[in-house]
Coordinates of C-alpha atoms and ligand atoms in Angstrom, one line a residue:
M736 CA 126.5 109.0 103.9
R737 CA 125.5 111.4 106.7
N738 CA 128.0 114.4 107.5
S739 CA 128.5 113.5 110.8
L740 CA 129.7 109.9 110.2
T741 CA 132.2 110.9 108.2
A742 CA 133.2 114.1 109.9
P743 CA 137.0 114.0 111.1
S744 CA 137.1 113.3 114.8
Y745 CA 138.9 114.9 117.8
Y746 CA 140.3 111.3 118.0
Q747 CA 141.9 110.9 114.3
A748 CA 143.3 114.4 115.1
T749 CA 145.1 113.2 118.0
A750 CA 145.9 109.5 117.1
N751 CA 149.2 108.3 118.2
R752 CA 149.9 105.7 115.8
K753 CA 149.5 106.3 111.8
I754 CA 149.0 103.1 110.4
S755 CA 147.3 102.1 106.6
F756 CA 146.9 98.9 105.1
P757 CA 146.7 98.5 101.6
P758 CA 143.1 97.4 99.9
L759 CA 142.6 93.7 99.0
E760 CA 143.4 93.0 95.4
G761 CA 142.9 89.7 93.8
D762 CA 141.9 86.4 95.5
L763 CA 143.2 84.8 98.7
E764 CA 142.9 81.9 100.9
T765 CA 142.9 81.8 104.4
D766 CA 141.7 80.2 107.9
V767 CA 139.6 82.9 108.9
A768 CA 138.2 86.1 107.3
V769 CA 136.8 88.8 109.7
V770 CA 134.6 91.5 108.4
G771 CA 135.3 94.5 110.1
A772 CA 138.1 96.4 111.9
G773 CA 136.6 97.6 115.2
Y774 CA 137.1 95.7 118.6
T775 CA 135.3 92.9 117.7
G776 CA 137.2 91.8 114.8
L777 CA 140.4 92.8 115.7
S778 CA 140.1 91.4 118.9
A779 CA 139.1 88.0 117.3
A780 CA 142.0 88.6 114.7
L781 CA 144.5 89.1 117.3
E782 CA 143.5 85.8 119.5
L783 CA 143.6 83.7 116.1
A784 CA 146.9 84.9 114.5
E785 CA 148.5 84.2 118.0
A786 CA 147.0 81.2 117.9
G787 CA 148.9 80.2 114.7
Y788 CA 145.9 80.6 112.1
R789 CA 146.0 82.7 108.9
V790 CA 143.8 85.5 109.4
A791 CA 142.4 88.4 106.9
V792 CA 140.3 91.3 108.4
L793 CA 138.4 93.0 105.6
E794 CA 137.4 96.3 106.2
A795 CA 135.2 98.7 104.3
S796 CA 136.8 102.2 105.5
H797 CA 139.9 102.2 107.8
V798 CA 140.8 100.5 111.2
G799 CA 138.6 102.2 113.6
G800 CA 136.3 103.9 111.0
G801 CA 133.2 102.8 112.5
A802 CA 131.9 103.2 116.2
S803 CA 135.4 102.0 117.9
G804 CA 137.4 104.7 116.6
R805 CA 134.5 107.5 116.9
N806 CA 132.9 106.7 120.5
G807 CA 132.7 108.4 123.9
G808 CA 135.4 106.5 125.0
Q809 CA 133.9 105.1 128.3
I810 CA 134.6 101.8 129.4
C811 CA 131.4 100.6 131.4
T812 CA 130.4 97.6 133.3
G813 CA 128.1 94.7 132.8
F814 CA 125.6 95.4 130.0
S815 CA 123.5 98.0 129.1
P816 CA 120.1 97.3 131.1
G817 CA 121.5 95.4 133.9
Q818 CA 121.1 92.0 135.1
A819 CA 117.4 91.8 135.1
R820 CA 116.9 90.8 131.6
I821 CA 119.7 88.2 131.4
T822 CA 118.3 86.8 134.6
A823 CA 115.0 86.7 133.2
Q824 CA 116.1 84.3 130.4
L825 CA 119.0 82.5 131.6
G826 CA 118.6 81.8 135.4
A827 CA 120.6 83.6 138.1
S828 CA 123.4 80.9 137.8
D829 CA 124.2 81.4 134.2
A830 CA 123.3 85.1 134.3
R831 CA 126.2 85.7 136.7
K832 CA 128.2 84.1 134.3
C833 CA 127.3 86.6 131.9
F834 CA 128.1 89.7 134.3
D835 CA 131.9 87.7 134.9
I836 CA 132.6 87.5 131.2
A837 CA 131.8 91.7 131.2
E838 CA 134.0 92.1 133.9
E839 CA 136.7 90.2 132.2
A840 CA 136.3 92.6 129.2
K841 CA 137.0 95.3 131.1
R842 CA 140.5 93.4 132.4
L843 CA 141.0 92.4 128.9
I844 CA 141.4 95.9 128.0
E845 CA 144.0 96.2 130.9
L846 CA 146.1 93.4 130.0
R847 CA 146.2 94.4 126.4
I848 CA 147.3 98.0 127.0
E849 CA 149.9 96.4 128.9
K850 CA 151.0 93.6 127.0
Y851 CA 151.0 95.5 123.5
K852 CA 152.1 98.9 125.1
I853 CA 149.1 100.7 123.7
E854 CA 149.0 104.2 125.0
T855 CA 145.4 105.5 125.4
G856 CA 145.3 107.6 128.7
L857 CA 143.2 105.1 130.4
Q858 CA 141.6 106.4 133.6
W859 CA 139.2 104.5 136.1
G860 CA 136.3 106.1 138.1
Y861 CA 132.7 106.8 136.6
L862 CA 130.1 109.1 137.9
H863 CA 126.3 107.8 137.0
C864 CA 124.6 111.4 137.5
A865 CA 120.8 111.6 138.7
A866 CA 119.1 113.6 136.1
K867 CA 115.8 113.6 138.4
P868 CA 115.6 113.4 142.2
S869 CA 113.0 110.1 141.2
H870 CA 116.1 108.7 139.2
L871 CA 118.3 108.0 142.7
E872 CA 116.3 105.4 143.7
G873 CA 117.3 103.5 140.0
L874 CA 120.8 104.5 141.0
R875 CA 120.9 102.9 144.3
A876 CA 119.4 99.7 143.0
G877 CA 122.0 99.4 140.5
A878 CA 124.9 99.9 143.1
D879 CA 123.1 97.3 145.2
E880 CA 122.6 94.8 142.2
L881 CA 126.3 95.3 141.4
S882 CA 127.3 94.9 145.1
G883 CA 125.3 91.5 145.2
L884 CA 127.6 90.5 142.5
G885 CA 130.6 91.0 144.4
Y886 CA 131.7 94.1 142.7
V887 CA 133.6 96.2 145.1
G888 CA 133.8 100.2 144.6
C889 CA 130.2 101.5 144.2
S890 CA 129.0 104.3 146.1
M891 CA 125.8 106.9 146.6
L892 CA 127.0 110.7 146.3
S893 CA 124.7 113.3 147.7
K894 CA 124.1 116.3 145.4
A895 CA 126.3 118.4 147.8
E896 CA 128.9 115.7 147.9
L897 CA 128.6 115.5 143.4
E898 CA 128.9 119.2 143.4
E899 CA 132.4 118.7 145.1
R900 CA 133.8 116.6 142.6
L901 CA 131.7 117.8 139.3
G902 CA 131.2 121.9 138.2
S903 CA 127.6 121.3 137.6
K904 CA 124.6 122.2 139.7
L905 CA 122.2 120.1 137.1
Y906 CA 122.3 116.7 138.9
H907 CA 120.8 115.4 142.2
G908 CA 123.6 113.1 143.4
A909 CA 125.4 110.3 141.7
M910 CA 126.5 106.7 141.7
R911 CA 130.1 106.7 141.8
E912 CA 131.5 103.4 140.2
A913 CA 135.6 102.8 141.1
R914 CA 136.0 100.1 138.0
A915 CA 134.4 102.1 135.0
G916 CA 136.4 104.4 133.4
H917 CA 137.6 106.3 129.9
F918 CA 140.3 106.4 127.5
H919 CA 141.3 107.3 124.0
P920 CA 139.1 104.7 122.1
L921 CA 140.9 105.2 118.5
N922 CA 144.3 104.5 120.1
Y923 CA 143.4 101.6 121.7
C924 CA 141.8 100.3 118.5
L925 CA 145.0 101.5 116.5
G926 CA 146.8 99.6 118.9
L927 CA 145.0 96.3 118.5
A928 CA 145.5 96.5 114.6
N929 CA 149.2 97.0 115.1
A930 CA 149.1 93.9 117.4
A931 CA 147.2 91.9 115.2
R932 CA 149.4 93.0 112.5
K933 CA 152.6 91.9 114.4
A934 CA 151.0 88.3 115.4
G935 CA 150.7 87.8 111.6
A936 CA 147.1 88.8 110.6
A937 CA 146.7 90.8 107.0
I938 CA 144.5 93.5 107.6
Y939 CA 143.0 95.3 104.1
E940 CA 141.3 98.7 104.3
D941 CA 139.1 100.3 101.5
T942 CA 137.7 96.8 101.3
R943 CA 133.9 96.3 101.3
V944 CA 132.6 92.9 101.8
L945 CA 129.5 92.9 99.4
E946 CA 128.6 89.2 99.4
I947 CA 129.2 86.4 101.9
D948 CA 128.3 82.6 101.4
T949 CA 128.1 80.9 104.7
G950 CA 128.5 77.4 103.7
S951 CA 131.2 74.8 104.6
K952 CA 133.9 76.7 102.6
P953 CA 132.7 79.9 103.3
C954 CA 133.9 83.1 101.2
V955 CA 133.6 86.9 100.8
R956 CA 133.4 88.8 97.9
T957 CA 134.8 92.1 97.5
N958 CA 134.8 94.8 94.5
K959 CA 138.3 93.9 93.3
G960 CA 138.6 90.3 94.8
K961 CA 137.5 87.1 97.1
V962 CA 138.5 85.5 100.3
T963 CA 137.6 81.9 100.9
A964 CA 138.2 80.7 104.3
K965 CA 137.3 77.6 106.8
F966 CA 135.7 80.1 108.9
L967 CA 134.0 83.4 108.7
I968 CA 133.4 86.0 111.8
L969 CA 130.9 89.0 110.6
A970 CA 131.9 91.9 112.9
G971 CA 130.2 94.8 110.7
N972 CA 128.1 95.6 113.6
A973 CA 125.9 98.8 112.9
Y974 CA 127.6 99.4 109.5
L975 CA 126.9 96.0 108.1
G976 CA 123.7 97.3 106.9
K977 CA 121.8 94.8 104.5
T978 CA 125.0 93.3 103.5
V979 CA 123.9 90.1 105.4
S980 CA 120.2 89.8 105.0
R981 CA 120.0 87.6 108.1
L982 CA 121.4 89.9 110.7
Y983 CA 119.8 92.8 109.2
G984 CA 116.7 93.1 111.4
R985 CA 118.9 91.9 114.4
V986 CA 120.0 95.4 115.1
M987 CA 119.3 98.9 114.3
P988 CA 121.6 101.7 113.6
V989 CA 121.3 105.0 116.2
T990 CA 123.6 108.1 115.7
S991 CA 125.0 109.5 118.6
F992 CA 127.1 112.8 118.5
I993 CA 129.8 114.2 120.3
V994 CA 131.9 117.4 120.2
T995 CA 135.2 118.6 122.0
T996 CA 135.8 122.0 123.2
E997 CA 138.9 124.1 122.6
P998 CA 141.7 123.2 125.4
L999 CA 140.6 124.2 128.7
G1000 CA 143.8 124.3 130.5
D1001 CA 144.4 122.4 133.9
N1002 CA 142.3 124.3 136.4
M1003 CA 139.5 124.8 134.2
A1004 CA 139.2 120.9 133.2
R1005 CA 139.7 119.8 136.8
S1006 CA 137.0 122.1 138.0
L1007 CA 134.6 120.7 135.6
I1008 CA 135.6 117.1 136.9
R1009 CA 137.9 117.2 139.6
D1010 CA 139.2 113.5 140.0
N1011 CA 138.9 113.0 136.0
E1012 CA 136.0 110.4 136.1
A1013 CA 133.8 109.5 133.0
G1014 CA 130.1 110.5 133.5
A1015 CA 126.7 110.2 132.3
D1016 CA 123.2 111.1 133.0
S1017 CA 120.3 108.9 134.1
N1018 CA 118.3 109.4 131.1
F1019 CA 117.2 107.0 128.7
I1020 CA 118.4 109.1 126.1
L1021 CA 121.8 110.2 127.7
D1022 CA 124.5 112.6 127.9
Y1023 CA 128.0 111.5 128.5
F1024 CA 131.3 113.5 128.8
R1025 CA 134.7 113.1 130.1
R1026 CA 137.9 115.3 130.0
T1027 CA 140.3 114.4 127.3
E1028 CA 144.1 114.0 128.2
D1029 CA 144.5 117.5 127.0
N1030 CA 142.3 118.9 129.1
R1031 CA 139.3 119.4 126.7
L1032 CA 135.5 118.3 128.0
L1033 CA 134.2 115.8 125.3
F1034 CA 130.7 115.6 125.6
G1035 CA 128.4 112.9 123.9
G1036 CA 124.8 112.0 123.4
A1037 CA 121.6 112.9 121.6
A1038 CA 121.0 109.2 120.2
N1039 CA 119.0 109.8 117.0
Y1040 CA 116.9 107.1 115.3
S1041 CA 115.8 109.0 112.4
T1042 CA 117.9 109.2 109.4
L1043 CA 117.9 113.2 109.7
E1044 CA 120.5 115.1 111.6
P1045 CA 120.6 118.7 113.2
S1046 CA 121.7 120.9 110.4
D1047 CA 124.5 122.4 112.9
I1048 CA 125.6 119.6 115.1
G1049 CA 128.1 121.8 116.9
A1050 CA 125.6 124.0 117.9
F1051 CA 122.9 121.5 118.9
M1052 CA 125.4 119.7 121.1
K1053 CA 126.8 122.6 122.3
R1054 CA 123.5 123.8 123.6
R1055 CA 123.3 120.4 125.5
M1056 CA 126.9 120.8 127.2
V1057 CA 126.2 124.4 128.5
K1058 CA 122.9 122.9 130.2
V1059 CA 125.2 120.8 132.0
F1060 CA 128.3 123.0 132.3
P1061 CA 127.1 126.9 132.1
Q1062 CA 130.6 128.4 132.5
L1063 CA 131.4 126.7 129.1
K1064 CA 129.1 129.1 127.2
D1065 CA 131.9 131.3 125.9
V1066 CA 134.3 128.2 125.1
G1067 CA 134.8 127.0 121.4
I1068 CA 134.1 123.9 119.8
S1069 CA 136.8 122.1 118.1
H1070 CA 135.8 118.8 116.7
T1071 CA 132.3 117.8 115.8
W1072 CA 131.6 114.2 114.7
G1073 CA 128.9 111.4 115.0
G1074 CA 129.0 107.5 114.3
Y1075 CA 126.8 104.6 114.6
I1076 CA 125.4 102.9 117.7
A1077 CA 123.9 99.0 117.3
I1078 CA 121.3 99.0 119.2
T1079 CA 119.3 95.5 119.5
S1080 CA 115.1 95.2 120.8
N1081 CA 116.5 94.2 124.4
R1082 CA 119.6 96.3 124.4
L1083 CA 121.7 92.9 125.0
P1084 CA 124.6 92.2 122.8
D1085 CA 123.6 89.5 120.0
C1086 CA 125.9 86.7 118.9
G1087 CA 125.4 83.2 117.5
A1088 CA 126.5 81.1 114.4
L1089 CA 124.6 81.6 111.1
S1090 CA 126.3 78.1 110.1
P1091 CA 128.9 75.9 111.4
T1092 CA 131.4 78.0 109.7
T1093 CA 130.0 81.4 110.3
F1094 CA 130.2 83.4 113.7
Y1095 CA 128.7 87.0 114.3
A1096 CA 128.4 89.3 117.2
H1097 CA 126.8 93.0 117.6
G1098 CA 124.3 95.2 119.3
Y1099 CA 126.2 96.1 122.2
S1100 CA 123.7 98.7 122.5
G1101 CA 126.2 101.8 123.7
Q1102 CA 128.2 99.3 125.7
G1103 CA 130.6 97.8 123.5
V1104 CA 134.2 99.4 124.4
A1105 CA 135.1 96.9 126.9
L1106 CA 132.2 94.3 125.5
A1107 CA 133.4 93.9 122.0
G1108 CA 136.9 93.1 122.4
M1109 CA 135.4 90.2 124.7
Y1110 CA 132.9 89.1 122.2
G1111 CA 135.6 89.0 119.4
K1112 CA 137.7 86.9 121.8
L1113 CA 134.9 84.4 122.5
M1114 CA 134.4 84.1 118.7
A1115 CA 138.0 83.1 118.5
E1116 CA 137.8 80.8 121.3
A1117 CA 134.7 79.0 119.5
I1118 CA 136.8 78.8 116.2
R1119 CA 139.8 77.0 118.1
G1120 CA 137.3 74.6 119.8
T1121 CA 136.1 76.1 123.2
S1122 CA 132.7 77.4 122.7
E1123 CA 131.1 77.0 125.8
R1124 CA 131.0 81.0 126.9
F1125 CA 130.1 82.0 123.4
D1126 CA 127.0 79.3 123.5
L1127 CA 125.9 81.0 126.7
L1128 CA 125.7 84.0 125.7
S1129 CA 124.3 83.2 122.3
R1130 CA 121.2 82.0 124.2
I1131 CA 120.1 85.5 125.0
R1132 CA 117.2 85.7 122.6
H1133 CA 116.2 88.9 120.6
L1134 CA 113.2 90.0 118.9
P1135 CA 114.1 91.2 115.6
F1136 CA 113.2 95.0 114.5
P1137 CA 110.9 95.0 111.7
G1138 CA 112.1 95.2 108.6
G1139 CA 110.7 97.6 105.2
P1140 CA 109.4 100.9 105.6
I1141 CA 107.7 100.5 108.9
R1142 CA 111.2 100.0 110.3
T1143 CA 112.6 104.0 110.7
P1144 CA 109.3 105.7 111.8
M1145 CA 108.3 102.7 114.6
L1146 CA 112.0 103.5 116.4
V1147 CA 111.2 107.3 115.8
A1148 CA 108.1 107.1 117.4
A1149 CA 109.6 104.9 120.3
M1150 CA 112.5 107.5 120.7
L1151 CA 109.8 110.2 121.3
F1152 CA 108.1 108.1 124.0
Y1153 CA 111.6 108.0 125.7
R1154 CA 112.4 111.7 125.5
L1155 CA 108.8 112.3 126.8
R1156 CA 109.2 110.0 129.6
D1157 CA 112.9 111.3 130.2
A1158 CA 111.1 114.8 130.5
L1159 CA 108.3 113.8 132.6
S1160 CA 109.9 111.3 134.9
Ligands
FAD115 C1 129.2 108.0 119.0 C2 129.2 107.1 119.6 C3 129.3 106.6 121.0 C4 129.7 105.7 121.9 N1 130.1 105.7 123.1 C5 130.5 104.5 124.0 C6 130.9 104.7 124.9 O1 131.1 105.6 125.7 N2 131.3 103.4 125.7 C7 130.6 102.3 125.4 O2 131.0 101.0 125.6 N3 130.2 101.9 124.0 C8 130.4 103.5 123.2 N4 129.8 103.1 121.8 C9 129.6 101.8 121.1 C10 130.8 101.0 120.9 O3 131.6 102.0 120.0 C11 130.5 100.4 120.1 O4 129.4 99.3 120.7 C12 131.9 99.3 119.5 O5 133.0 100.1 119.1 C13 131.4 98.2 118.4 O6 132.6 97.5 118.3 P1 132.5 96.9 116.5 O7 133.7 96.2 116.2 O8 131.7 95.7 117.0 O9 132.2 97.7 115.6 P2 132.6 98.8 114.8 O10 133.6 99.3 115.9 O11 131.4 99.8 114.2 O12 133.1 98.2 113.4 C14 132.8 97.5 112.6 C15 133.4 98.0 111.3 O13 133.0 97.0 110.2 C16 133.2 97.3 108.8 N5 132.3 97.2 107.8 C17 130.9 97.0 108.2 N6 130.4 96.7 106.8 C18 131.5 96.1 106.5 C19 131.5 95.4 105.1 N7 130.4 95.2 104.5 N8 132.8 95.1 104.6 C20 133.8 95.3 105.2 N9 133.9 96.0 106.3 C21 132.7 96.3 106.9 C22 132.7 99.1 109.2 O14 133.4 100.0 108.4 C23 133.5 99.2 110.9 O15 134.7 99.9 110.9 C24 129.5 104.4 121.0 C25 129.2 104.6 119.8 C26 129.3 105.6 118.9 C27 129.0 105.4 117.4

């Protein structure tokens, strides 16, 4: 296991709820077995438990131990590559329905925060910053696309207007969105787990699923027991690896790294991001940043497709951060960590059914904080007999990544291409 994937995060240090669950020991029969306790799995578990199903969630590490407890905390609008790819495949009317589902994903977060009283420090507002003058056109097109879909609250900021809000001279302007934002992702994940537990779902940590059977009586085997169910939900995302061979080639794990500074104080934090928006640049391999509730800067990026990581990730990320915010050059780094993002070949999430009893969703391609919970909810809907929306999203086609020895080198080469494009565009 690579260092950054297990390094303790700022989120673990500031989690507002300490809950733990026992490992599964022995055999169990239930209605729905869920593999993975991130947003996808917990959201499905919560919906199903509330609807009266017996649910068992099996988690290899701990709740939020995958991407859901270690991400940038940015709640984004729509799908990672925008609408055009969906429209090209499904047509304008169905693509519009997909966008509506993505909008509902953000409202679902708000609703659950309120209903289950989850403290996350949720803030709305997002700055998409132009890394190159030529990127402004793309940002404007993105704003027009959103406005065309009835989304209210996009505005373009000139370089001077951006510099009033953001303590950086690096960018050439920005697109500001009112209905995207940020929060403490692990606290949200723990809140979902707590709500699912209260609704009757059984959660097992330290319980890695080693084998699955997707037949008419699906079954999962762990090292200490087995669960037989009527339905199975696979929500292991990038961390599932080769456990399910039919899903292995459908996503690729990409590492992203994050650092937080020491607390900066109210004034310094405000001088960095005046209105406490989330921010990201417009590069393909993007940097993202935001303030934390205790006035640190959280800075992430540097997606990495190879199996190697920099020897000193903290120093590596600090150099990137100081390029954006040179005033932080003497500020200490408090936490450094990373996690796996699952990407698909077309950067659209991948979901479907491996059999009439087994559903999966993964590959949110860096934009799953909102979407993953919604895909989990839609799998629960499908199990409850209303699969229209899940079927719609399942119709999005993906080219699988190649397997075998060329898998990683091919992705590394693709990454080099995009790095070069970011540098030259
Ligand atoms: C560093 C980083 C930054 C990110 N930043 C953002 C962001 O700012 N905004 C955004 O929208 N998205 C972001 N993402 C992506 C987002 O976090 C994910 O899309 C989302 O959390 C996916 O949720 P999930 O439940 O599908 O998967 P995960 O949260 O990864 O959960 C999968 C779980 O399954 C478990 N598991 C896997 N295999 C097994 C097995 N065999 N048996 C039992 N359990 C298993 C894992 O341990 C893991 O806990 C980021 C991701 C990373 C890593």
